[in-house]
Structure formats: structure tokens, C-alpha cells
Tab-separated table of C-alpha atoms in Angstrom:
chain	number	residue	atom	x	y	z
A	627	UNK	CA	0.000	0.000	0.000
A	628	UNK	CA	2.739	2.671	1.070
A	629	UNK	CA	4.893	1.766	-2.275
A	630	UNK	CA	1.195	2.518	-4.506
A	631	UNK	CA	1.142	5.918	-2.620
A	632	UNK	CA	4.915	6.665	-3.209
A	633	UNK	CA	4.452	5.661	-6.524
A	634	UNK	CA	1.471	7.679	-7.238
A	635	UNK	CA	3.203	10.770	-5.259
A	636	UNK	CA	6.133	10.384	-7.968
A	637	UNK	CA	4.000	10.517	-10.958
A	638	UNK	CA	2.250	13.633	-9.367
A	639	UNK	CA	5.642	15.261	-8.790
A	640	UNK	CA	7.096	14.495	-12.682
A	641	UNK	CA	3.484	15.913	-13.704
A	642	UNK	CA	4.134	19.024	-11.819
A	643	UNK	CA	7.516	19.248	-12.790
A	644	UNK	CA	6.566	18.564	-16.596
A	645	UNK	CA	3.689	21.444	-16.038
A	646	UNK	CA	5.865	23.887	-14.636
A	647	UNK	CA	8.572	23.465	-17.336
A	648	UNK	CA	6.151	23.768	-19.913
A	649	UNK	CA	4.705	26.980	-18.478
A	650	UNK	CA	7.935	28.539	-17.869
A	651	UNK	CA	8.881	27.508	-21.673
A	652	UNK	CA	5.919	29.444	-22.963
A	653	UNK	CA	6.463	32.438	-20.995
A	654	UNK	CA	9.998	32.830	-22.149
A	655	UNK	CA	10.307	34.082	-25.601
A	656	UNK	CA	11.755	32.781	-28.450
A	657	UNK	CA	15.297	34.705	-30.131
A	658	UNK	CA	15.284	35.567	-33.467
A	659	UNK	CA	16.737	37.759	-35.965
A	660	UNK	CA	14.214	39.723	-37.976
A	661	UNK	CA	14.632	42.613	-41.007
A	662	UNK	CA	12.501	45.557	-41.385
A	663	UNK	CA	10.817	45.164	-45.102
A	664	UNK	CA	11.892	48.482	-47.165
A	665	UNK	CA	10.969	49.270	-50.538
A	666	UNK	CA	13.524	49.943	-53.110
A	667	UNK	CA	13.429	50.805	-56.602
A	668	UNK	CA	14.202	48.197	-59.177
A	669	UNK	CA	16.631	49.375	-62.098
A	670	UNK	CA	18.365	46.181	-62.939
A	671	UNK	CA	20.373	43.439	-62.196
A	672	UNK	CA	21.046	41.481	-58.958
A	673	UNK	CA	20.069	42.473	-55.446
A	674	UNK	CA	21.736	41.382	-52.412
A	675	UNK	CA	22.027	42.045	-48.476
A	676	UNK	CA	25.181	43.503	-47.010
A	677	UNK	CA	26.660	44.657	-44.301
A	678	UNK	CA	28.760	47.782	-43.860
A	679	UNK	CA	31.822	47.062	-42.009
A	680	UNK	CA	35.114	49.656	-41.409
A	681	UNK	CA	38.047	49.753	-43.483
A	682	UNK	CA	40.304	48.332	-40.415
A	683	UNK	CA	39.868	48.117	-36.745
A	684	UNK	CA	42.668	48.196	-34.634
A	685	UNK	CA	43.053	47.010	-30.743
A	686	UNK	CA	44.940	49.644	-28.648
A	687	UNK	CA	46.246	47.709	-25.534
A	688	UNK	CA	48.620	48.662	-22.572
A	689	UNK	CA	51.929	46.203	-22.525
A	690	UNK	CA	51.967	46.177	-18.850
A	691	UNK	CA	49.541	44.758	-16.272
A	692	UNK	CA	48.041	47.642	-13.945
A	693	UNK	CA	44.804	49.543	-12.843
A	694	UNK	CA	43.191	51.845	-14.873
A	695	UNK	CA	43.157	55.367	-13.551
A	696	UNK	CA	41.176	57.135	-16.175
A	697	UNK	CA	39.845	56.659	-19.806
A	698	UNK	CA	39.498	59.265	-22.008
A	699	UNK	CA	37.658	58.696	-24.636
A	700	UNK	CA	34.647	57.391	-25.396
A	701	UNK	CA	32.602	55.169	-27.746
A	702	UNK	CA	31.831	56.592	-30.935
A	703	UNK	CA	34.683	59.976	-30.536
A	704	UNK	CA	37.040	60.792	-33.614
A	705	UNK	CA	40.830	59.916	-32.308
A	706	UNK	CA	43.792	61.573	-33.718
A	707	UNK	CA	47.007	59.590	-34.068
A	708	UNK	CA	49.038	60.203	-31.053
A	709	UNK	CA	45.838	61.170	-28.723
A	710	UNK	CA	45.869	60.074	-25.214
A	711	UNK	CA	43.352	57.419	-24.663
A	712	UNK	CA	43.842	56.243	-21.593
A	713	UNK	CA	46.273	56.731	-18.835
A	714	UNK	CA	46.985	53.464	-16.008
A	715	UNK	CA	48.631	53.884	-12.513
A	716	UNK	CA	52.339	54.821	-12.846
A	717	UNK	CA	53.278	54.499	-8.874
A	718	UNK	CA	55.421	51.757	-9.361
A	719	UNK	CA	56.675	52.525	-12.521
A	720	UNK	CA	57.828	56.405	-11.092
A	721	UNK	CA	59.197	54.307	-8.168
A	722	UNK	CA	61.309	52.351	-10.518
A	723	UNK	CA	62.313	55.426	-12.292
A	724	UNK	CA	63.509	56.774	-9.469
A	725	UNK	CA	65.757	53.694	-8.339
A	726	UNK	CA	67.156	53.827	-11.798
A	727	UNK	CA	67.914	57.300	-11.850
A	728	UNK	CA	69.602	56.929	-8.232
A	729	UNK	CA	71.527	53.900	-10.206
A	730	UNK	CA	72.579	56.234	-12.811
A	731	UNK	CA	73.600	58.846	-10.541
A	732	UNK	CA	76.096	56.619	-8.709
A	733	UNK	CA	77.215	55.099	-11.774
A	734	UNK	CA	78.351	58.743	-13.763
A	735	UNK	CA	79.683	59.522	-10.530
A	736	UNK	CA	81.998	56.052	-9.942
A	737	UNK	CA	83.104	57.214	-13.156
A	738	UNK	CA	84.361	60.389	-12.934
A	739	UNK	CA	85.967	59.938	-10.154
A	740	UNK	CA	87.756	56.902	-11.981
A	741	UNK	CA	88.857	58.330	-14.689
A	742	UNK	CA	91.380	60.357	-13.813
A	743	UNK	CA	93.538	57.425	-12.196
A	744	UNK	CA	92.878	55.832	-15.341
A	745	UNK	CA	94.132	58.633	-17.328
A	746	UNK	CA	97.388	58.625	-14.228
A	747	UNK	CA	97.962	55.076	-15.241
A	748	UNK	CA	97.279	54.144	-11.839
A	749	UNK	CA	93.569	52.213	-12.476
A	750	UNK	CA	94.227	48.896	-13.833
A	751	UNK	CA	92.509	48.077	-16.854
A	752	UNK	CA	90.059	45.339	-15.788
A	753	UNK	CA	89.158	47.573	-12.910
A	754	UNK	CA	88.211	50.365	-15.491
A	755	UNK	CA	86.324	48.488	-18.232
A	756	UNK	CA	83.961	46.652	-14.831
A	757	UNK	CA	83.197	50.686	-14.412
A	758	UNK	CA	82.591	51.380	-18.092
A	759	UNK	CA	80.360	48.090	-17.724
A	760	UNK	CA	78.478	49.183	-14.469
A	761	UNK	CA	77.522	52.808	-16.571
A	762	UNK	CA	76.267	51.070	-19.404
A	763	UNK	CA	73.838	48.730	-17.181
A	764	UNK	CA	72.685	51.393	-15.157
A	765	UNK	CA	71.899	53.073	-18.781
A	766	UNK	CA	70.242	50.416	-20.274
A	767	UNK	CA	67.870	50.374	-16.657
A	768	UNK	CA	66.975	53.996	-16.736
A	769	UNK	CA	65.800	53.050	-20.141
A	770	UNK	CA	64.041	49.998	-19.447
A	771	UNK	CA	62.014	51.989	-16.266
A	772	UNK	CA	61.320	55.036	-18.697
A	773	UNK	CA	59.623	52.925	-21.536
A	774	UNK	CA	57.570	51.282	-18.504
A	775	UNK	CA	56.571	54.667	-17.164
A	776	UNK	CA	55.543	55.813	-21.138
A	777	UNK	CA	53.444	52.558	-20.741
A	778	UNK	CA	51.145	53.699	-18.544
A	779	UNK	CA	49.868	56.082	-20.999
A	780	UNK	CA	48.163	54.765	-23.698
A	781	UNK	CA	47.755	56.814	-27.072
A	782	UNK	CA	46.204	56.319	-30.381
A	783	UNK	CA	48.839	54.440	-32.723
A	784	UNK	CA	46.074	55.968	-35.777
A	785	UNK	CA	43.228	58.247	-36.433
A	786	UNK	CA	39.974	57.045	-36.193
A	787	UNK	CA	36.368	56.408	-34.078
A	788	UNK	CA	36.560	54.374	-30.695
A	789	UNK	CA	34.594	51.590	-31.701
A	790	UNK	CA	34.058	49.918	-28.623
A	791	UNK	CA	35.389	50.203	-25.242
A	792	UNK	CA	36.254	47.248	-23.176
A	793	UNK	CA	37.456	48.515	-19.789
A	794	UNK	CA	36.666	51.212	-17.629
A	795	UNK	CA	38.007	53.335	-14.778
A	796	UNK	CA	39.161	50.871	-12.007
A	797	UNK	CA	39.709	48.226	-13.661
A	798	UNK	CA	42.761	45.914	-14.050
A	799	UNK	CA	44.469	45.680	-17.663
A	800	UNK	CA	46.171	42.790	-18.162
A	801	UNK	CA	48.806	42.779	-21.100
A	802	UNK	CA	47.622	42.749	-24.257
A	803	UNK	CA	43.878	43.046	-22.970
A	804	UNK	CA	41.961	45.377	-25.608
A	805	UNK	CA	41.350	48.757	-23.882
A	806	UNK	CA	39.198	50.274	-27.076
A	807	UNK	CA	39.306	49.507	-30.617
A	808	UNK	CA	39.705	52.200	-33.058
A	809	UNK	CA	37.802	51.952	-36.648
A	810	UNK	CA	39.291	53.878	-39.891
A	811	UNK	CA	35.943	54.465	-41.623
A	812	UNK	CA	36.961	57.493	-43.869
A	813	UNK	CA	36.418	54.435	-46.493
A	814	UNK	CA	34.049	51.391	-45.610
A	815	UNK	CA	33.344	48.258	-47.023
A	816	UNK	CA	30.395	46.419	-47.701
A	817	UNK	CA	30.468	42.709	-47.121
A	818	UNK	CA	27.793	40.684	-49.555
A	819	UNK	CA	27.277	36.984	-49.147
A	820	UNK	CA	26.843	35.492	-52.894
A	821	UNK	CA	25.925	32.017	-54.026
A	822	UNK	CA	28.608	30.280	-55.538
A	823	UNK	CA	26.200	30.180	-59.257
A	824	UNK	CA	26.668	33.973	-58.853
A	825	UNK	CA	29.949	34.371	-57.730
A	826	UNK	CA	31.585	34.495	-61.319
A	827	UNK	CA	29.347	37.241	-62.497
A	828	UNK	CA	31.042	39.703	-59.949
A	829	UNK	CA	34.378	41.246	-61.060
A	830	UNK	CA	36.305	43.561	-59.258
A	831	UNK	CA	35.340	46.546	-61.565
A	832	UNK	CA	31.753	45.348	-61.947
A	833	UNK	CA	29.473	48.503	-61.286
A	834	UNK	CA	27.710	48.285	-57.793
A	835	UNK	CA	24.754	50.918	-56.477
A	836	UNK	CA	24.406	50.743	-52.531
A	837	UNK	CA	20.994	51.353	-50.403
A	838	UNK	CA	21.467	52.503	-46.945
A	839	UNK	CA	18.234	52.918	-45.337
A	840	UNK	CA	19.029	54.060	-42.236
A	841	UNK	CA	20.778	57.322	-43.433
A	842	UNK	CA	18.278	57.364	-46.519
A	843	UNK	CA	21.536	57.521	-49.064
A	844	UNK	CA	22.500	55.827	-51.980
A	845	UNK	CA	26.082	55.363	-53.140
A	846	UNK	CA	28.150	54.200	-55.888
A	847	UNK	CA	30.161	51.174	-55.659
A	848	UNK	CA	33.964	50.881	-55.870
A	849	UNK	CA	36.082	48.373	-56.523
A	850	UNK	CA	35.316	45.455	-54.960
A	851	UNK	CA	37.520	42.347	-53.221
A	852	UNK	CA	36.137	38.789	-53.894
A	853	UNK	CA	37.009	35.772	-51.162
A	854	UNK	CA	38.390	32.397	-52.746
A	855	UNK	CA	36.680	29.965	-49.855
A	856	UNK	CA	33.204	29.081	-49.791
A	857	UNK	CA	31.161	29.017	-46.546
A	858	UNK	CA	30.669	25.761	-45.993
A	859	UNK	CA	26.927	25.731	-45.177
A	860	UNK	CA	25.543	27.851	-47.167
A	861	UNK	CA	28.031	27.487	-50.241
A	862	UNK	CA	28.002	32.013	-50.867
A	863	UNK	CA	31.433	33.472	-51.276
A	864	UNK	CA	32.390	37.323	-49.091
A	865	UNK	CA	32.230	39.778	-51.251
A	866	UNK	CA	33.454	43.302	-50.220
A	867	UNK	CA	32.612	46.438	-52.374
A	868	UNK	CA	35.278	49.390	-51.206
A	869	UNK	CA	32.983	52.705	-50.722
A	870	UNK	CA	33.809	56.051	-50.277
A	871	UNK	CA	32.615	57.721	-46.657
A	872	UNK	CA	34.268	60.766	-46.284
A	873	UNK	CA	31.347	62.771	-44.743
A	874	UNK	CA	31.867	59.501	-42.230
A	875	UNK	CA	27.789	58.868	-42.201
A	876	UNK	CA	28.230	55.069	-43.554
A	877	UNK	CA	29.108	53.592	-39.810
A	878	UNK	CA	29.870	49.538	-38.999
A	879	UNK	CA	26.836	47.523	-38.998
A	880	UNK	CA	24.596	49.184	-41.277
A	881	UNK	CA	22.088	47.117	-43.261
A	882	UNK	CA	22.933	47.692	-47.027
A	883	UNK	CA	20.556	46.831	-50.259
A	884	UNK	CA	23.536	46.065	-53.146
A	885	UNK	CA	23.022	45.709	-56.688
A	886	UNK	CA	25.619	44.412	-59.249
A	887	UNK	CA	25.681	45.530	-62.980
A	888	UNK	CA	23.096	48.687	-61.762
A	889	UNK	CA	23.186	51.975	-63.137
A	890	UNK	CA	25.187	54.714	-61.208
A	891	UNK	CA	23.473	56.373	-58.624
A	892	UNK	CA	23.101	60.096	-60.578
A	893	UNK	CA	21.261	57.748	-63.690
A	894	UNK	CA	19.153	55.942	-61.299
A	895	UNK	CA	18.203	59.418	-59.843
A	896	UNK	CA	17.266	60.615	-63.267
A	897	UNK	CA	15.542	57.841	-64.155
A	898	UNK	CA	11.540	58.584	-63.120
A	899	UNK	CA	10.372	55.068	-64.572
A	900	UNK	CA	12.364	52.859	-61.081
A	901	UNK	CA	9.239	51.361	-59.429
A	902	UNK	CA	9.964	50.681	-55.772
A	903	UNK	CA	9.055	47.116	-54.959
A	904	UNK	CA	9.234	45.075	-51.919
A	905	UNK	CA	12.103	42.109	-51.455
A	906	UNK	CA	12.508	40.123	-48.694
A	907	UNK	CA	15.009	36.686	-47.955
A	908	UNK	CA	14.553	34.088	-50.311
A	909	UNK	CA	15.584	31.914	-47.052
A	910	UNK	CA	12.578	34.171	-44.961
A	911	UNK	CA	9.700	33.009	-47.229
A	912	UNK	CA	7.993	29.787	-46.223
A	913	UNK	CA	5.436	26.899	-47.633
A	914	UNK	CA	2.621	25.298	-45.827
A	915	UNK	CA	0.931	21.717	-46.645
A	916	UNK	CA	-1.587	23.301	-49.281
A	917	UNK	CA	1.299	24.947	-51.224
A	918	UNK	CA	0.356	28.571	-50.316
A	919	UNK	CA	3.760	30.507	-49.209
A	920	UNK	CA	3.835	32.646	-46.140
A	921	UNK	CA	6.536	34.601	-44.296
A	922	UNK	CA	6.617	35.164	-40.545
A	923	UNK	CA	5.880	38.555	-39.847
A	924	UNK	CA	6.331	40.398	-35.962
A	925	UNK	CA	3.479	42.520	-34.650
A	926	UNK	CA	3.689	45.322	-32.130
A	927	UNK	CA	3.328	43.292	-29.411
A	928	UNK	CA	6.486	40.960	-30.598
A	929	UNK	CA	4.070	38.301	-31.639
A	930	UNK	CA	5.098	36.105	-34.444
A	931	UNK	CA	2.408	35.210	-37.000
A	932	UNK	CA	2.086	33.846	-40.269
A	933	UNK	CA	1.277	36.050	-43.677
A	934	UNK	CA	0.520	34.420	-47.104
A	935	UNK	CA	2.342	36.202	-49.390
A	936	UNK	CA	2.578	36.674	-53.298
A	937	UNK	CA	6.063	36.452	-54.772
A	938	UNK	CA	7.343	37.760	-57.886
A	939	UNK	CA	11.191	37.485	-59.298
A	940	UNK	CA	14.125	36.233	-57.416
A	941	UNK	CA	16.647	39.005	-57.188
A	942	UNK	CA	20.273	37.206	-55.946
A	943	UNK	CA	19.611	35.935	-52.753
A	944	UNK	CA	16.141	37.969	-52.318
A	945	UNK	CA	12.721	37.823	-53.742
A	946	UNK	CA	10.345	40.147	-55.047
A	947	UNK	CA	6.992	40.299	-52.815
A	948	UNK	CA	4.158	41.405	-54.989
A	949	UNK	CA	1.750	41.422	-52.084
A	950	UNK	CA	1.173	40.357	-48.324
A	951	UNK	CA	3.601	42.709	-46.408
A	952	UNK	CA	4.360	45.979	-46.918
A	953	UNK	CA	7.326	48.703	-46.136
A	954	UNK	CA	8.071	49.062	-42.029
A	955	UNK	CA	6.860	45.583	-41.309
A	956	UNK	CA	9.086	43.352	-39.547
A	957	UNK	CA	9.537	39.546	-40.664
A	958	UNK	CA	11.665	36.888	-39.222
A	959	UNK	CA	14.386	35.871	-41.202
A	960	UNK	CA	16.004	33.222	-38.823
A	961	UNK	CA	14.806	31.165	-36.122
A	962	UNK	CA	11.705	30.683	-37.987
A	963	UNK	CA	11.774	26.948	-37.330
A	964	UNK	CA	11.073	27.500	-33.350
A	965	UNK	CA	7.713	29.620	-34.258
A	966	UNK	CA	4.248	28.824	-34.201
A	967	UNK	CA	1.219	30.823	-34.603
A	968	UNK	CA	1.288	34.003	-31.485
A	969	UNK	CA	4.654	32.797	-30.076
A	970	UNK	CA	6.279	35.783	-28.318
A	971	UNK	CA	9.666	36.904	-29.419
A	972	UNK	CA	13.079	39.202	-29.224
A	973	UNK	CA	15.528	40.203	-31.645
């Protein structure tokens, strides 16, 4: 009798266990990455996604291990080459300085004083070169505590923005540890993922026009850098396009709409008969059992939902959507396989 009610406590335990799980599960939302559905105008040849990214990024690091006094800059701030960045506690290193000096000191002094029994005759020779030897090691010290104590400032090795900043007031810098990163973006480059029964078509002078949505600017491709290995999942090769950003507006991470073989900018400008049309992830656009297609779209209220769609042509990696979403919406364009109907999600 007591094992049937330990038993049947058991099964009432996993069931509340299995209930509670579940509940928790449906109250935490699902992560996704979404796209906000623009319309661009069509002029032309093949359409893909990029991303802007900065010409180089370089890590600025202290060589020594210490505690940060004070950071100077901050994310987002034009550097000049040679600008103080940030500056680390130099206690030790002045005490160090000061030993050396005190070495130095007693080292010039030893000397002089030497040297004019060696210059008598009366300093043996071994005697005088140990001397010579003691100067030059109390040198090469004072050196060694002065390029220590210049190491606890830390200055821009090139122009630039701070990109990021990984360490703040107080905290301990280990050698080597990035402080900030600074990001040349008086040029930029956009990065384009392109199937590999595309790839060929793209040349490094083939003409390129850029979309950037979020500063509402179109630009003119230049010349462009093509990768030799394949990603090996979804088989599309990197290709960069170099762009011009001297006003500095185009910044890292910038969604970009790029079309090969387009018209310039200027001609696409002048050219009233560009429809804008709707294109959205050929990857974002799914099928259901009766063969209707449908993309996952995000309301206000981060709710996923399904909405049949229309498609028209396939542009690169992106298809035309005739109707079924519009500009401003928001569709999921991975981590689609996780949804169903009303699921709550972030991005």
C-alpha cells in the first residue's frame, strides 16, 4: 500500500515538474533575428544584403599589467594619431624610475671619479672596463624603467572612431587586454554573401549601387575584393565592395541593399520610370501543406504570426513580394523553425 502511494506521489511530482517546465517555456520568448521590409526601386540586375563594415579596426592595448586610472575617450569619438586614450597607474613605474635614476647617478659619478687614475695610469685596466660596464647597465635600466613609465599612458597608434570600449576606470588591464578599438571608416566596405552560381558574375570593376536605409543615401560602388573559400553551409562566397565615406555617415553595422551591374546612382536618380518594390530573404519566405507561401511577420506586441504572401522574381539571394507585407513591417528571417502561430519573441 505505502509503495502505490509513493508511486502515485512520484507521478504527481514528474506531472508538476513537466507542467511547470512547460509553463515557464511558454512564458519565455523565443530569439530571433528579424529585417525591417523596405521598398527599393528596381533598375536592374542582382540584389543582395550587405553589411557595412570599417576599413580596419585596430586594438589599442597597454603592454603592462596595472589599474586603470582614467579613460578618455569614449565610444563613438574621432581619435587623432598620437591622442591620449587612456592613462593606467604609474606608482610603481615612477618608483622604478627613481631607483634607476639613483643607479645612474652613482654610476656617472663612480666614473668620474675613476677616470682620472685611469688617465694617471694608476687604475688597472680590468678595474676600469667593470666601471665602463656598471655605466652602461645602469643606462640600459633607466631606459628599461622610462619605456615602462611611457606605458602607462596609452595613445592612439592611428586616427579614427573608438569603436568599442572594453574597460573602464578601475579596472585591471592585463597585457595585451583590448582597452578600445579604433575603426578607420573614412572608407568602408560592404560585405555581400553570394551564391557560388553567382559568384563568377562579380568582377572587381563590376558597377555596384548601394541602399542605406538608415541614413536614406544611396552610393556608388567601388572596386570590390572577392574571397576564394566558400562558406561551408551555405556554399556564398564574401564579397566586399570598397565605398567612399568621407562625410563619415556610412558607420559599422549598417544594413545595405547592393546591386551588381546597376546603373550609377546620378542615372538611377534621373531615371523617373524605377518602381519601388518590396524584397525580402529568399531563405525568410515559407510553404505550408496546401502549397500557399507565407513569411513570418512580428506585430507590435512581438508576436510572431504567419502572412501568405505573393512572390514575384528572385533578385540574388532575395525575392520580389508582390503582395502580403508591406514597407516598415518586420519579418523573421532566422529562427523561424522554433515559431508557431502568437509565439512571443526578441531580436
Amino acid at each position: 500500500m505505502k509503495r502505490s502511494v509513493l508511486g502515485l506521489l512520484s507521478a504527481l511530482l514528474v506531472v508538476c515538474s513537466c507542467s511547470e517546465n512547460k509553463a515557464r517555456e511558454a512564458k519565455s520568448p523565443t530569439r530571433v533575428q528579424t529585417e525591417v521590409v523596405s521598398a527599393s526601386a528596381a533598375d536592374g540586375g542582382q540584389s543582395y544584403v550587405g553589411i557595412v563594415e570599417e576599413r580596419e579596426a585596430t586594438a589599442v592595448s597597454f603592454t603592462g599589467m596595472g589599474v586603470v586610472r582614467r579613460v578618455l575617450v569614449s565610444e563613438g569619438q574621432a581619435v587623432s594619431r598620437g591622442q591620449l586614450l587612456a592613462v593606467m597607474d604609474d606608482t610603481q613605474a615612477r618608483n622604478l624610475m627613481s631607483g634607476a635614476e639613483a643607479q645612474m647617478t652613482q654610476a656617472n659619478d663612480a666614473l668620474e671619479r675613476y677616470r682620472m687614475l685611469h688617465d694617471n695610469g694608476s687604475l688597472p685596466e680590468v678595474q676600469w672596463v667593470e666601471i665602463q660596464s656598471k655605466v652602461a647597465q645602469a643606462k640600459s635600466q633607466l631606459e628599461v624603467a622610462r619605456k615602462n613609465l611611457s606605458d602607462c599612458r596609452l595613445v592612439a597608434p592611428v586616427s579614427g572612431v573608438i569603436g568599442k570600449k572594453f574597460i573602464g576606470a578601475g579596472e585591471t588591464a592585463l597585457p595585451s587586454q583590448a582597452v578600445v578599438t579604433i575603426l578607420d571608416i573614412s572608407s568602408v566596405k560592404v560585405k555581400v554573401a553570394v551564391p557560388e552560381t553567382e559568384v563568377s558574375r562579380v568582377q572587381p570593376l563590376t558597377s555596384s549601387v548601394i541602399r542605406v536605409e538608415a541614413i536614406d543615401r544611396s552610393y556608388d560602388g567601388g572596386k570590390i575584393e572577392k574571397g576564394v573559400q566558400a562558406d561551408a553551409l551555405t556554399h556564398t562566397y564574401d564579397v566586399r565592395i570598397n565605398v567612399a565615406n568621407g562625410d563619415r555617415q556610412l558607420l559599422p553595422g549598417m544594413v545595405a541593399s547592393v546591386r551588381f551591374g546597376a546603373s550609377s546612382v546620378a542615372s538611377a536618380a534621373s531615371s523617373p520610370s524605377a518602381a519601388p518594390e518590396v524584397t525580402v530573404p529568399v531563405t525568410a519566405v515559407q510553404r505550408r501543406a496546401d502549397g500557399t507561401l507565407f513569411v513570418w511577420t512580428v506585430a507590435q506586441d512581438s508576436t510572431a504570426h504567419r502572412t501568405a504572401v505573393t512572390l514575384g522574381a528572385t533578385q540574388g539571394n532575395r525575392v520580389t513580394v508582390n503582395s502580403g507585407v508591406s514597407g516598415s513591417q518586420r519579418i523573421v528571417t532566422e529562427g523561424y523553425q522554433k515559431l508557431s502561430e502568437g509565439t512571443r519573441v526578441v531580436f
